[in-house]
C-alpha positions as a Markdown table, in Angstrom:
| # | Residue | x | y | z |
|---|---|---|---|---|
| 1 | Unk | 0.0 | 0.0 | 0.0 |
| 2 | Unk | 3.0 | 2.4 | -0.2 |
| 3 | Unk | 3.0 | 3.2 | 3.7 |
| 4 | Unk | 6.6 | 2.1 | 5.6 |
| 5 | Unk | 6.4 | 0.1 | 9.1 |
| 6 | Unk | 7.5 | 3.2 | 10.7 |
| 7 | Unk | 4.5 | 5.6 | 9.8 |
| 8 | Unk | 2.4 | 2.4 | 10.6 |
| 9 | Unk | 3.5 | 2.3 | 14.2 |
| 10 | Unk | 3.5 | 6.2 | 14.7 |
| 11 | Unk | -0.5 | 5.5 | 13.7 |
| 12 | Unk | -0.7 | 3.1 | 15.8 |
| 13 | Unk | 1.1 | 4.8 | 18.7 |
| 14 | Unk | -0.6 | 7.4 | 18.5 |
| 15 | Unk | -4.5 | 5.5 | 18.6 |
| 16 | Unk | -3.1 | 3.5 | 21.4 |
| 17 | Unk | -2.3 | 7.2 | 23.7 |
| 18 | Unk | -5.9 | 7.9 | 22.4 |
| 19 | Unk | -7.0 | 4.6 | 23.8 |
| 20 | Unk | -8.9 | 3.2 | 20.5 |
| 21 | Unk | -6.1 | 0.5 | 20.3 |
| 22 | Unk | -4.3 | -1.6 | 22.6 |
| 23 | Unk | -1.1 | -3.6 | 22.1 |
| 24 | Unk | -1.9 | -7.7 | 22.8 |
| 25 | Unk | 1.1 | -10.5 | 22.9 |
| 26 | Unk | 1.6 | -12.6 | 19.2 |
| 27 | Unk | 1.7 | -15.9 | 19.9 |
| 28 | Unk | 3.0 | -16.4 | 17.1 |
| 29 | Unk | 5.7 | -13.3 | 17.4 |
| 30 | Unk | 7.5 | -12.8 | 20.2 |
| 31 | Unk | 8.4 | -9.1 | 19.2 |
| 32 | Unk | 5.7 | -8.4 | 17.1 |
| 33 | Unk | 2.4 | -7.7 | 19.1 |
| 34 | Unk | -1.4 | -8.3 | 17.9 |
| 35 | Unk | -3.2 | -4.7 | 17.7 |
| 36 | Unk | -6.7 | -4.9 | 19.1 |
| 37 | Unk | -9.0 | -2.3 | 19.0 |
| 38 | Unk | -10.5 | -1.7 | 22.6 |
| 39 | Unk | -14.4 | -0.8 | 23.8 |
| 40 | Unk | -13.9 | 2.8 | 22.6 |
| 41 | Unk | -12.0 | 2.0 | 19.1 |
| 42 | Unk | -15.1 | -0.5 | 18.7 |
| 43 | Unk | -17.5 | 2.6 | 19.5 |
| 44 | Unk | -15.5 | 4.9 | 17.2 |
| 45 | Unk | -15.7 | 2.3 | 14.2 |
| 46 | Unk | -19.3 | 1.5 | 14.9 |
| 47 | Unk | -20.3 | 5.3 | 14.9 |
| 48 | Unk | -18.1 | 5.8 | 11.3 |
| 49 | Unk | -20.2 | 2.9 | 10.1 |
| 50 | Unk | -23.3 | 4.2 | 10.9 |
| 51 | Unk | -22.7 | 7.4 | 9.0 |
| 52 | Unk | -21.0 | 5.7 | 6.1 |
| 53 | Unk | -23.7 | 3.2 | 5.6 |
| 54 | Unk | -26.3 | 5.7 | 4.4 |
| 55 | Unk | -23.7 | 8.0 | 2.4 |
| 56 | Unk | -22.7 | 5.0 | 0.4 |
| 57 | Unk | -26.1 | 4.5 | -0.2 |
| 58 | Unk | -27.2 | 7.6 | -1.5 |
| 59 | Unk | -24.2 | 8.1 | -3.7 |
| 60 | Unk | -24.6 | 4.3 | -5.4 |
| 61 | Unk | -28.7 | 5.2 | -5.6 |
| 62 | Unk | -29.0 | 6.0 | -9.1 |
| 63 | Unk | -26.3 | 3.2 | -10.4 |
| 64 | Unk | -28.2 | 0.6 | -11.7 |
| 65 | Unk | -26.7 | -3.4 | -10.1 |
| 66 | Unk | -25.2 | -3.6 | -14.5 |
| 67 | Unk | -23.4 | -0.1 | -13.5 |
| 68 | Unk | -21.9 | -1.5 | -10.3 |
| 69 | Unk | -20.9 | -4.2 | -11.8 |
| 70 | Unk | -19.2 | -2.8 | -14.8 |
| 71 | Unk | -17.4 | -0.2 | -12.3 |
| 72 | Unk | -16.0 | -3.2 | -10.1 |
| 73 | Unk | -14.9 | -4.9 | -13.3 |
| 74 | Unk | -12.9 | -1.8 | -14.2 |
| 75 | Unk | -11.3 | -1.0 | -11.0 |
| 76 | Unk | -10.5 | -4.8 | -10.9 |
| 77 | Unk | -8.7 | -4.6 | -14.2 |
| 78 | Unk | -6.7 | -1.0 | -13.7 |
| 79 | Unk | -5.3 | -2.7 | -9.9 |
| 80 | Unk | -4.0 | -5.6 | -11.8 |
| 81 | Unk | -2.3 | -3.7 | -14.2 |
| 82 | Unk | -0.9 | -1.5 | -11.7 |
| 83 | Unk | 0.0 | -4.1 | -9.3 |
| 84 | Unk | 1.8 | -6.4 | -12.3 |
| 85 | Unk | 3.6 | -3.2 | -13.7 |
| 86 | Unk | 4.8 | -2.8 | -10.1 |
| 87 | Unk | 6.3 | -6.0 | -9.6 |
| 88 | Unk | 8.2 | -5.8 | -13.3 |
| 89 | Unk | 11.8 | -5.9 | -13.0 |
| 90 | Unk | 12.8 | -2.2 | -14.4 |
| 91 | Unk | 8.7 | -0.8 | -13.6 |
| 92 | Unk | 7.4 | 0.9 | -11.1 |
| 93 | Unk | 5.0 | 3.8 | -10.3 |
| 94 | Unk | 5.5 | 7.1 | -11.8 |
């Protein structure tokens, strides 16, 4: 996705001081710990979900299911390309 481990964790950091994450041991990572979101991260997503919800609705109202379809079909196809030009020894994003 173009983002470094290091802006990651300052992200995540910073939600955990705000107490919407918290840090949890890996079992399977002794260094690496599991990021959970706590009772107020789940109230924060819930709340951005309940306004999303109805915005994505209205803005998809008038596309027909032929429309969405087409659209998904597209954006499919242009992050394959990308993604294969990417990986091609000598490519990369302009």
């Amino acid at each position: 996705m173009g983002v470094h481990r290091q802006g990651v964790q300052r992200i995540v950091n910073e939600l955990e001081k705000e107490g919407i994450v918290a840090f949890q041991p890996n079992p399977h990572h002794k260094r690496a710990h599991l990021v959970v979101l706590t009772s107020k991260g789940q109230a924060l997503f819930e709340a951005a979900i309940a306004l999303q919800v109805p915005w994505v609705n209205d803005l998809s109202k008038d596309l027909s299911l032929t429309d969405i379809a087409t659209a998904q079909q597209v954006i499919s196809q242009m992050t394959k390309h990308i993604e294969d030009t990417s990986n091609a020894p000598g490519e990369g994003s302009p």
